[in-house]
Amino acid sequence: MCRKLILLDIDGTLANYEKKITAKTKEALLKAEECGCRIMLASGRTPNGLCDFAEELHMAEYHGYLLCYNGARMIDYSTGKILFDQTLSVAEELAVLKHLKQFKGVHPIIDLGEYMLVEDVYDGMITLNGKPFNVIQYESRGNHFLLKEVKDLSSYLDVPVNKILTFGDPEYLQEHYQAMMEPFKDTLSCMFTGPFYFEFMPQGIDKAKALKTVFGNDGYQPEDMIAFGDGQNDVSMIRYAGLGIGMANAVDELKEAADELTSSCDEDGIAEALYRHLPELK
């Protein structure tokens, strides 16, 4: 039996650019589970946005985990038990939302239960790689949310949430993100989770913190973990795991943090690395 915990970012790592798991990668991961490995989907996505991948990988049967909101919540997928949950306070949420009003190219999104809250359901278009792209449609459909329009999120929100997601044209976010985070740089975790996403989360939250908190000295240790990622929000996890593997399509910061690189998410990079490091899968 192979006692390993395989940590998988989703977009750009487990999911290719068609948002699907390649056949070879799926086969390798199912073999790993049959050999005793467990899988953790570790993403900035909401729990809703991870369930389709968890079902495809039979994670309920093999006792997998979901690490959502970039580490703000961990769930035992077999039982639904929440193992870790850290939220923003209502005061922090309102401060962020009010501050963001001055940035006309920034659009906040809040997930609340089955709903995705936005201030204008028709204002979801950005320019991505020179083409129009509807982020609200992409985010709501990909995460199985019902859309709810709220005129003013800062006046509506009165419960703690795990994160505030914002989107905008990548060029606009790059130009303004430092000003967006300036009032909160010492009190919240603020980061890009994609070229058109910038997020606000509780202070100190990242994927590694959740792993340390849940497993501590009485569970999976770093040497038991193989982590795969491609983005800035995966760096802490890549550094924490005993073996941190960057995808060929990863950002430079992650490539520098990784122990090694594998092929891209479109080229079965996860399968390639698993067969290399887990000979029992062959």
PDB file of C-alpha atoms in Angstrom:
ATOM      1  CA  MET A   1       0.000   0.000   0.000  1.00  0.00           C
ATOM      2  CA  CYS A   2       1.166   3.508  -0.841  1.00  0.00           C
ATOM      3  CA  ARG A   3       0.477   5.992   1.981  1.00  0.00           C
ATOM      4  CA  LYS A   4       0.643   9.262   0.099  1.00  0.00           C
ATOM      5  CA  LEU A   5      -1.545  12.336   0.025  1.00  0.00           C
ATOM      6  CA  ILE A   6      -1.692  13.783  -3.485  1.00  0.00           C
ATOM      7  CA  LEU A   7      -2.455  17.507  -3.429  1.00  0.00           C
ATOM      8  CA  LEU A   8      -3.935  18.856  -6.651  1.00  0.00           C
ATOM      9  CA  ASP A   9      -4.657  22.398  -7.671  1.00  0.00           C
ATOM     10  CA  ILE A  10      -7.476  22.442 -10.253  1.00  0.00           C
ATOM     11  CA  ASP A  11      -7.332  25.091 -12.967  1.00  0.00           C
ATOM     12  CA  GLY A  12      -4.140  24.814 -14.974  1.00  0.00           C
ATOM     13  CA  THR A  13      -3.064  21.717 -13.030  1.00  0.00           C
ATOM     14  CA  LEU A  14      -5.609  18.900 -12.749  1.00  0.00           C
ATOM     15  CA  ALA A  15      -7.948  20.517 -15.273  1.00  0.00           C
ATOM     16  CA  ASN A  16      -6.578  21.266 -18.718  1.00  0.00           C
ATOM     17  CA  TYR A  17      -7.490  24.341 -20.735  1.00  0.00           C
ATOM     18  CA  GLU A  18     -10.807  22.727 -21.667  1.00  0.00           C
ATOM     19  CA  LYS A  19     -11.504  22.408 -17.910  1.00  0.00           C
ATOM     20  CA  LYS A  20     -11.312  18.611 -18.107  1.00  0.00           C
ATOM     21  CA  ILE A  21      -9.107  15.904 -16.618  1.00  0.00           C
ATOM     22  CA  THR A  22      -7.136  14.178 -19.371  1.00  0.00           C
ATOM     23  CA  ALA A  23      -7.739  10.444 -19.730  1.00  0.00           C
ATOM     24  CA  LYS A  24      -4.151   9.492 -18.777  1.00  0.00           C
ATOM     25  CA  THR A  25      -4.162  11.713 -15.704  1.00  0.00           C
ATOM     26  CA  LYS A  26      -7.493  10.305 -14.544  1.00  0.00           C
ATOM     27  CA  GLU A  27      -6.239   6.749 -15.026  1.00  0.00           C
ATOM     28  CA  ALA A  28      -3.074   7.463 -13.011  1.00  0.00           C
ATOM     29  CA  LEU A  29      -4.999   9.057 -10.145  1.00  0.00           C
ATOM     30  CA  LEU A  30      -7.511   6.207  -9.943  1.00  0.00           C
ATOM     31  CA  LYS A  31      -4.624   3.734  -9.839  1.00  0.00           C
ATOM     32  CA  ALA A  32      -3.027   5.762  -7.057  1.00  0.00           C
ATOM     33  CA  GLU A  33      -6.240   5.618  -5.024  1.00  0.00           C
ATOM     34  CA  GLU A  34      -6.502   1.873  -5.561  1.00  0.00           C
ATOM     35  CA  CYS A  35      -2.941   1.590  -4.213  1.00  0.00           C
ATOM     36  CA  GLY A  36      -3.864   3.429  -1.012  1.00  0.00           C
ATOM     37  CA  CYS A  37      -3.149   7.052  -1.846  1.00  0.00           C
ATOM     38  CA  ARG A  38      -5.649   9.740  -0.952  1.00  0.00           C
ATOM     39  CA  ILE A  39      -6.392  12.786  -3.073  1.00  0.00           C
ATOM     40  CA  MET A  40      -6.956  16.334  -1.926  1.00  0.00           C
ATOM     41  CA  LEU A  41      -8.338  18.872  -4.385  1.00  0.00           C
ATOM     42  CA  ALA A  42      -6.728  22.127  -3.261  1.00  0.00           C
ATOM     43  CA  SER A  43      -8.112  25.163  -5.027  1.00  0.00           C
ATOM     44  CA  GLY A  44      -9.374  28.686  -4.764  1.00  0.00           C
ATOM     45  CA  ARG A  45     -12.700  27.302  -5.937  1.00  0.00           C
ATOM     46  CA  THR A  46     -15.756  26.912  -3.744  1.00  0.00           C
ATOM     47  CA  PRO A  47     -16.885  23.450  -2.567  1.00  0.00           C
ATOM     48  CA  ASN A  48     -19.522  23.467  -5.337  1.00  0.00           C
ATOM     49  CA  GLY A  49     -16.807  24.008  -7.913  1.00  0.00           C
ATOM     50  CA  LEU A  50     -14.841  20.946  -6.804  1.00  0.00           C
ATOM     51  CA  CYS A  51     -17.574  18.326  -6.567  1.00  0.00           C
ATOM     52  CA  ASP A  52     -17.663  17.316 -10.238  1.00  0.00           C
ATOM     53  CA  PHE A  53     -13.927  16.574 -10.160  1.00  0.00           C
ATOM     54  CA  ALA A  54     -14.280  14.731  -6.847  1.00  0.00           C
ATOM     55  CA  GLU A  55     -17.027  12.539  -8.275  1.00  0.00           C
ATOM     56  CA  GLU A  56     -15.017  11.800 -11.413  1.00  0.00           C
ATOM     57  CA  LEU A  57     -12.121  10.622  -9.237  1.00  0.00           C
ATOM     58  CA  HIS A  58     -14.367   8.530  -6.915  1.00  0.00           C
ATOM     59  CA  MET A  59     -13.122  10.482  -3.922  1.00  0.00           C
ATOM     60  CA  ALA A  60     -16.050   9.572  -1.675  1.00  0.00           C
ATOM     61  CA  GLU A  61     -15.131   5.905  -2.056  1.00  0.00           C
ATOM     62  CA  TYR A  62     -11.427   6.561  -1.468  1.00  0.00           C
ATOM     63  CA  HIS A  63     -11.823   9.065   1.394  1.00  0.00           C
ATOM     64  CA  GLY A  64     -10.484  12.173  -0.319  1.00  0.00           C
ATOM     65  CA  TYR A  65     -10.450  15.766   0.851  1.00  0.00           C
ATOM     66  CA  LEU A  66     -11.477  19.166  -0.501  1.00  0.00           C
ATOM     67  CA  LEU A  67      -9.356  22.209   0.325  1.00  0.00           C
ATOM     68  CA  CYS A  68     -11.430  25.194  -0.803  1.00  0.00           C
ATOM     69  CA  TYR A  69     -11.057  28.975  -0.888  1.00  0.00           C
ATOM     70  CA  ASN A  70      -7.250  28.705  -1.135  1.00  0.00           C
ATOM     71  CA  GLY A  71      -7.111  26.992   2.239  1.00  0.00           C
ATOM     72  CA  ALA A  72      -9.853  28.750   4.192  1.00  0.00           C
ATOM     73  CA  ARG A  73     -11.947  25.557   4.426  1.00  0.00           C
ATOM     74  CA  MET A  74     -11.091  21.833   4.389  1.00  0.00           C
ATOM     75  CA  ILE A  75     -13.757  19.143   4.032  1.00  0.00           C
ATOM     76  CA  ASP A  76     -13.662  15.363   4.367  1.00  0.00           C
ATOM     77  CA  TYR A  77     -15.380  14.480   1.115  1.00  0.00           C
ATOM     78  CA  SER A  78     -16.597  11.078   2.291  1.00  0.00           C
ATOM     79  CA  THR A  79     -18.456  12.414   5.333  1.00  0.00           C
ATOM     80  CA  GLY A  80     -18.972  16.084   4.490  1.00  0.00           C
ATOM     81  CA  LYS A  81     -17.350  17.007   7.813  1.00  0.00           C
ATOM     82  CA  ILE A  82     -15.684  20.420   7.884  1.00  0.00           C
ATOM     83  CA  LEU A  83     -12.172  19.949   9.258  1.00  0.00           C
ATOM     84  CA  PHE A  84     -11.024  23.570   9.051  1.00  0.00           C
ATOM     85  CA  ASP A  85     -12.921  26.804   8.437  1.00  0.00           C
ATOM     86  CA  GLN A  86     -11.678  30.365   8.698  1.00  0.00           C
ATOM     87  CA  THR A  87     -13.746  33.371   7.621  1.00  0.00           C
ATOM     88  CA  LEU A  88     -13.496  37.103   7.235  1.00  0.00           C
ATOM     89  CA  SER A  89     -15.349  39.125   9.835  1.00  0.00           C
ATOM     90  CA  VAL A  90     -18.333  41.150   8.670  1.00  0.00           C
ATOM     91  CA  ALA A  91     -16.404  44.337   9.484  1.00  0.00           C
ATOM     92  CA  GLU A  92     -13.495  43.212   7.286  1.00  0.00           C
ATOM     93  CA  GLU A  93     -15.846  42.303   4.453  1.00  0.00           C
ATOM     94  CA  LEU A  94     -17.591  45.675   4.504  1.00  0.00           C
ATOM     95  CA  ALA A  95     -14.290  47.536   4.637  1.00  0.00           C
ATOM     96  CA  VAL A  96     -13.040  45.692   1.551  1.00  0.00           C
ATOM     97  CA  LEU A  97     -16.266  46.158  -0.398  1.00  0.00           C
ATOM     98  CA  LYS A  98     -16.460  49.873   0.395  1.00  0.00           C
ATOM     99  CA  HIS A  99     -12.808  50.402  -0.548  1.00  0.00           C
ATOM    100  CA  LEU A 100     -13.277  48.611  -3.880  1.00  0.00           C
ATOM    101  CA  LYS A 101     -16.004  51.034  -4.985  1.00  0.00           C
ATOM    102  CA  GLN A 102     -13.352  53.483  -6.192  1.00  0.00           C
ATOM    103  CA  PHE A 103     -11.989  50.952  -8.715  1.00  0.00           C
ATOM    104  CA  LYS A 104     -14.439  51.051 -11.617  1.00  0.00           C
ATOM    105  CA  GLY A 105     -12.847  48.094 -13.394  1.00  0.00           C
ATOM    106  CA  VAL A 106     -13.108  45.755 -10.378  1.00  0.00           C
ATOM    107  CA  HIS A 107     -16.188  43.600  -9.802  1.00  0.00           C
ATOM    108  CA  PRO A 108     -16.737  41.778  -6.470  1.00  0.00           C
ATOM    109  CA  ILE A 109     -18.335  38.333  -6.200  1.00  0.00           C
ATOM    110  CA  ILE A 110     -19.572  36.683  -2.990  1.00  0.00           C
ATOM    111  CA  ASP A 111     -20.705  33.055  -2.742  1.00  0.00           C
ATOM    112  CA  LEU A 112     -23.377  32.417  -0.137  1.00  0.00           C
ATOM    113  CA  GLY A 113     -24.840  28.932   0.041  1.00  0.00           C
ATOM    114  CA  GLU A 114     -26.270  28.034  -3.346  1.00  0.00           C
ATOM    115  CA  TYR A 115     -26.084  31.632  -4.569  1.00  0.00           C
ATOM    116  CA  MET A 116     -23.411  33.747  -6.214  1.00  0.00           C
ATOM    117  CA  LEU A 117     -23.981  37.399  -5.353  1.00  0.00           C
ATOM    118  CA  VAL A 118     -23.033  40.147  -7.801  1.00  0.00           C
ATOM    119  CA  GLU A 119     -24.081  43.760  -8.178  1.00  0.00           C
ATOM    120  CA  ASP A 120     -24.948  43.517 -11.879  1.00  0.00           C
ATOM    121  CA  VAL A 121     -25.555  40.154 -13.550  1.00  0.00           C
ATOM    122  CA  TYR A 122     -25.070  41.760 -16.978  1.00  0.00           C
ATOM    123  CA  ASP A 123     -21.686  43.316 -16.173  1.00  0.00           C
ATOM    124  CA  GLY A 124     -19.461  40.263 -16.411  1.00  0.00           C
ATOM    125  CA  MET A 125     -17.499  40.903 -19.596  1.00  0.00           C
ATOM    126  CA  ILE A 126     -13.743  41.408 -19.626  1.00  0.00           C
ATOM    127  CA  THR A 127     -11.122  41.200 -22.358  1.00  0.00           C
ATOM    128  CA  LEU A 128      -9.004  38.061 -22.017  1.00  0.00           C
ATOM    129  CA  ASN A 129      -6.256  37.305 -24.525  1.00  0.00           C
ATOM    130  CA  GLY A 130      -7.782  39.859 -26.861  1.00  0.00           C
ATOM    131  CA  LYS A 131     -11.252  38.307 -26.764  1.00  0.00           C
ATOM    132  CA  PRO A 132     -14.460  39.035 -24.810  1.00  0.00           C
ATOM    133  CA  PHE A 133     -14.984  36.710 -21.840  1.00  0.00           C
ATOM    134  CA  ASN A 134     -18.000  36.579 -19.513  1.00  0.00           C
ATOM    135  CA  VAL A 135     -16.614  35.936 -16.017  1.00  0.00           C
ATOM    136  CA  ILE A 136     -19.989  35.883 -14.258  1.00  0.00           C
ATOM    137  CA  GLN A 137     -21.287  33.202 -16.607  1.00  0.00           C
ATOM    138  CA  TYR A 138     -18.033  31.232 -16.317  1.00  0.00           C
ATOM    139  CA  GLU A 139     -17.935  31.408 -12.515  1.00  0.00           C
ATOM    140  CA  SER A 140     -21.618  30.673 -11.892  1.00  0.00           C
ATOM    141  CA  ARG A 141     -21.856  27.748 -14.309  1.00  0.00           C
ATOM    142  CA  GLY A 142     -18.511  26.254 -13.340  1.00  0.00           C
ATOM    143  CA  ASN A 143     -19.433  26.290  -9.659  1.00  0.00           C
ATOM    144  CA  HIS A 144     -23.133  25.398 -10.073  1.00  0.00           C
ATOM    145  CA  PHE A 145     -24.396  28.607  -8.480  1.00  0.00           C
ATOM    146  CA  LEU A 146     -27.706  30.380  -8.854  1.00  0.00           C
ATOM    147  CA  LEU A 147     -27.108  34.038  -9.648  1.00  0.00           C
ATOM    148  CA  LYS A 148     -28.453  36.719  -7.324  1.00  0.00           C
ATOM    149  CA  GLU A 149     -28.181  40.417  -8.105  1.00  0.00           C
ATOM    150  CA  VAL A 150     -27.667  42.738  -5.133  1.00  0.00           C
ATOM    151  CA  LYS A 151     -27.602  46.481  -5.737  1.00  0.00           C
ATOM    152  CA  ASP A 152     -24.935  47.139  -3.097  1.00  0.00           C
ATOM    153  CA  LEU A 153     -23.011  44.216  -1.598  1.00  0.00           C
ATOM    154  CA  SER A 154     -21.581  46.386   1.175  1.00  0.00           C
ATOM    155  CA  SER A 155     -25.110  47.160   2.399  1.00  0.00           C
ATOM    156  CA  TYR A 156     -26.390  43.604   1.945  1.00  0.00           C
ATOM    157  CA  LEU A 157     -23.705  41.365   3.430  1.00  0.00           C
ATOM    158  CA  ASP A 158     -24.178  40.653   7.157  1.00  0.00           C
ATOM    159  CA  VAL A 159     -22.627  37.187   7.653  1.00  0.00           C
ATOM    160  CA  PRO A 160     -18.990  35.992   7.645  1.00  0.00           C
ATOM    161  CA  VAL A 161     -17.701  34.503   4.375  1.00  0.00           C
ATOM    162  CA  ASN A 162     -14.476  32.713   3.489  1.00  0.00           C
ATOM    163  CA  LYS A 163     -13.336  35.153   0.824  1.00  0.00           C
ATOM    164  CA  ILE A 164     -14.188  38.087  -1.405  1.00  0.00           C
ATOM    165  CA  LEU A 165     -13.418  37.346  -5.042  1.00  0.00           C
ATOM    166  CA  THR A 166     -12.943  40.174  -7.523  1.00  0.00           C
ATOM    167  CA  PHE A 167     -12.492  40.089 -11.264  1.00  0.00           C
ATOM    168  CA  GLY A 168     -11.442  42.517 -13.962  1.00  0.00           C
ATOM    169  CA  ASP A 169      -9.394  42.884 -17.113  1.00  0.00           C
ATOM    170  CA  PRO A 170      -5.937  41.437 -16.348  1.00  0.00           C
ATOM    171  CA  GLU A 171      -4.236  44.682 -17.352  1.00  0.00           C
ATOM    172  CA  TYR A 172      -6.490  46.733 -15.058  1.00  0.00           C
ATOM    173  CA  LEU A 173      -5.879  44.435 -12.089  1.00  0.00           C
ATOM    174  CA  GLN A 174      -2.112  44.505 -12.628  1.00  0.00           C
ATOM    175  CA  GLU A 175      -2.209  48.291 -12.672  1.00  0.00           C
ATOM    176  CA  HIS A 176      -4.407  48.660  -9.576  1.00  0.00           C
ATOM    177  CA  TYR A 177      -3.975  45.618  -7.323  1.00  0.00           C
ATOM    178  CA  GLN A 178      -1.459  47.292  -5.009  1.00  0.00           C
ATOM    179  CA  ALA A 179      -3.871  50.154  -4.355  1.00  0.00           C
ATOM    180  CA  MET A 180      -6.708  47.645  -3.938  1.00  0.00           C
ATOM    181  CA  MET A 181      -4.850  45.793  -1.198  1.00  0.00           C
ATOM    182  CA  GLU A 182      -3.046  48.741   0.421  1.00  0.00           C
ATOM    183  CA  PRO A 183      -5.431  49.235   3.410  1.00  0.00           C
ATOM    184  CA  PHE A 184      -5.455  45.483   4.094  1.00  0.00           C
ATOM    185  CA  LYS A 185      -1.874  44.394   3.393  1.00  0.00           C
ATOM    186  CA  ASP A 186      -1.161  43.873   7.097  1.00  0.00           C
ATOM    187  CA  THR A 187      -4.536  42.439   8.115  1.00  0.00           C
ATOM    188  CA  LEU A 188      -5.736  40.185   5.260  1.00  0.00           C
ATOM    189  CA  SER A 189      -4.301  37.757   2.712  1.00  0.00           C
ATOM    190  CA  CYS A 190      -4.645  39.371  -0.720  1.00  0.00           C
ATOM    191  CA  MET A 191      -3.499  37.652  -3.898  1.00  0.00           C
ATOM    192  CA  PHE A 192      -3.993  36.853  -7.559  1.00  0.00           C
ATOM    193  CA  THR A 193      -5.539  33.434  -8.149  1.00  0.00           C
ATOM    194  CA  GLY A 194      -5.668  33.848 -11.910  1.00  0.00           C
ATOM    195  CA  PRO A 195      -4.879  36.607 -14.408  1.00  0.00           C
ATOM    196  CA  PHE A 196      -8.371  38.081 -14.012  1.00  0.00           C
ATOM    197  CA  TYR A 197      -9.021  37.146 -10.348  1.00  0.00           C
ATOM    198  CA  PHE A 198      -7.804  38.944  -7.218  1.00  0.00           C
ATOM    199  CA  GLU A 199      -8.980  37.699  -3.806  1.00  0.00           C
ATOM    200  CA  PHE A 200      -9.248  38.900  -0.210  1.00  0.00           C
ATOM    201  CA  MET A 201      -9.097  36.230   2.510  1.00  0.00           C
ATOM    202  CA  PRO A 202      -8.475  35.986   6.270  1.00  0.00           C
ATOM    203  CA  GLN A 203      -4.972  36.887   7.342  1.00  0.00           C
ATOM    204  CA  GLY A 204      -2.424  34.091   7.081  1.00  0.00           C
ATOM    205  CA  ILE A 205      -4.673  31.850   5.016  1.00  0.00           C
ATOM    206  CA  ASP A 206      -2.998  29.731   2.414  1.00  0.00           C
ATOM    207  CA  LYS A 207      -3.043  26.086   1.446  1.00  0.00           C
ATOM    208  CA  ALA A 208      -0.085  25.143   3.641  1.00  0.00           C
ATOM    209  CA  LYS A 209      -1.633  26.613   6.804  1.00  0.00           C
ATOM    210  CA  ALA A 210      -4.733  24.431   6.462  1.00  0.00           C
ATOM    211  CA  LEU A 211      -2.582  21.327   5.942  1.00  0.00           C
ATOM    212  CA  LYS A 212      -0.500  22.098   9.047  1.00  0.00           C
ATOM    213  CA  THR A 213      -3.577  22.875  11.154  1.00  0.00           C
ATOM    214  CA  VAL A 214      -5.561  19.755  10.258  1.00  0.00           C
ATOM    215  CA  PHE A 215      -2.807  17.153  10.144  1.00  0.00           C
ATOM    216  CA  GLY A 216      -0.300  18.664  12.608  1.00  0.00           C
ATOM    217  CA  ASN A 217       1.707  15.929  14.282  1.00  0.00           C
ATOM    218  CA  ASP A 218      -1.042  13.326  14.045  1.00  0.00           C
ATOM    219  CA  GLY A 219      -1.723  12.818  10.358  1.00  0.00           C
ATOM    220  CA  TYR A 220      -0.110  13.183   6.986  1.00  0.00           C
ATOM    221  CA  GLN A 221       3.285  14.832   7.290  1.00  0.00           C
ATOM    222  CA  PRO A 222       5.023  16.835   4.540  1.00  0.00           C
ATOM    223  CA  GLU A 223       7.114  13.826   3.542  1.00  0.00           C
ATOM    224  CA  ASP A 224       3.867  11.951   2.804  1.00  0.00           C
ATOM    225  CA  MET A 225       2.651  14.644   0.389  1.00  0.00           C
ATOM    226  CA  ILE A 226       3.074  15.114  -3.348  1.00  0.00           C
ATOM    227  CA  ALA A 227       1.758  18.498  -4.464  1.00  0.00           C
ATOM    228  CA  PHE A 228       1.000  19.782  -7.965  1.00  0.00           C
ATOM    229  CA  GLY A 229       0.330  23.406  -8.860  1.00  0.00           C
ATOM    230  CA  ASP A 230       0.720  26.185 -11.389  1.00  0.00           C
ATOM    231  CA  GLY A 231      -0.225  29.481  -9.733  1.00  0.00           C
ATOM    232  CA  GLN A 232       0.885  32.009  -7.146  1.00  0.00           C
ATOM    233  CA  ASN A 233      -1.705  30.647  -4.707  1.00  0.00           C
ATOM    234  CA  ASP A 234      -0.097  27.178  -4.905  1.00  0.00           C
ATOM    235  CA  VAL A 235       3.376  28.268  -3.808  1.00  0.00           C
ATOM    236  CA  SER A 236       2.902  27.656  -0.067  1.00  0.00           C
ATOM    237  CA  MET A 237       1.571  24.143  -0.733  1.00  0.00           C
ATOM    238  CA  ILE A 238       4.393  23.351  -3.156  1.00  0.00           C
ATOM    239  CA  ARG A 239       6.966  24.440  -0.590  1.00  0.00           C
ATOM    240  CA  TYR A 240       5.274  22.592   2.287  1.00  0.00           C
ATOM    241  CA  ALA A 241       4.897  19.209   0.592  1.00  0.00           C
ATOM    242  CA  GLY A 242       7.768  16.758   0.680  1.00  0.00           C
ATOM    243  CA  LEU A 243       7.655  16.753  -3.100  1.00  0.00           C
ATOM    244  CA  GLY A 244       6.375  19.899  -4.802  1.00  0.00           C
ATOM    245  CA  ILE A 245       5.888  19.632  -8.552  1.00  0.00           C
ATOM    246  CA  GLY A 246       5.236  22.564 -10.864  1.00  0.00           C
ATOM    247  CA  MET A 247       3.416  22.279 -14.160  1.00  0.00           C
ATOM    248  CA  ALA A 248       5.217  23.397 -17.324  1.00  0.00           C
ATOM    249  CA  ASN A 249       2.534  26.066 -17.680  1.00  0.00           C
ATOM    250  CA  ALA A 250       3.135  27.404 -14.132  1.00  0.00           C
ATOM    251  CA  VAL A 251       4.012  31.003 -13.299  1.00  0.00           C
ATOM    252  CA  ASP A 252       7.702  31.716 -12.718  1.00  0.00           C
ATOM    253  CA  GLU A 253       7.279  32.147  -8.950  1.00  0.00           C
ATOM    254  CA  LEU A 254       5.918  28.632  -8.599  1.00  0.00           C
ATOM    255  CA  LYS A 255       8.540  27.107 -10.899  1.00  0.00           C
ATOM    256  CA  GLU A 256      11.232  28.592  -8.667  1.00  0.00           C
ATOM    257  CA  ALA A 257       9.586  27.132  -5.541  1.00  0.00           C
ATOM    258  CA  ALA A 258       9.032  23.628  -6.989  1.00  0.00           C
ATOM    259  CA  ASP A 259      11.339  20.675  -6.424  1.00  0.00           C
ATOM    260  CA  GLU A 260      10.860  19.709 -10.051  1.00  0.00           C
ATOM    261  CA  LEU A 261       8.734  20.407 -13.103  1.00  0.00           C
ATOM    262  CA  THR A 262       6.497  18.165 -15.157  1.00  0.00           C
ATOM    263  CA  SER A 263       4.666  18.551 -18.456  1.00  0.00           C
ATOM    264  CA  SER A 264       1.725  20.924 -18.816  1.00  0.00           C
ATOM    265  CA  CYS A 265      -1.870  20.336 -17.797  1.00  0.00           C
ATOM    266  CA  ASP A 266      -2.674  19.640 -21.457  1.00  0.00           C
ATOM    267  CA  GLU A 267       0.134  17.069 -21.748  1.00  0.00           C
ATOM    268  CA  ASP A 268      -0.639  14.657 -18.874  1.00  0.00           C
ATOM    269  CA  GLY A 269       1.902  16.273 -16.557  1.00  0.00           C
ATOM    270  CA  ILE A 270       0.382  14.809 -13.377  1.00  0.00           C
ATOM    271  CA  ALA A 271       0.336  11.275 -14.785  1.00  0.00           C
ATOM    272  CA  GLU A 272       3.912  11.631 -15.998  1.00  0.00           C
ATOM    273  CA  ALA A 273       5.147  12.603 -12.523  1.00  0.00           C
ATOM    274  CA  LEU A 274       3.079  10.020 -10.633  1.00  0.00           C
ATOM    275  CA  TYR A 275       4.375   7.159 -12.755  1.00  0.00           C
ATOM    276  CA  ARG A 276       7.901   8.458 -12.199  1.00  0.00           C
ATOM    277  CA  HIS A 277       7.628   8.683  -8.399  1.00  0.00           C
ATOM    278  CA  LEU A 278       5.146   5.895  -7.609  1.00  0.00           C
ATOM    279  CA  PRO A 279       6.448   2.764  -9.380  1.00  0.00           C
ATOM    280  CA  GLU A 280       3.632   0.670  -7.860  1.00  0.00           C
ATOM    281  CA  LEU A 281       1.243   2.326 -10.325  1.00  0.00           C
ATOM    282  CA  LYS A 282       2.869   0.693 -13.357  1.00  0.00           C
TER     283      LYS A 282
END
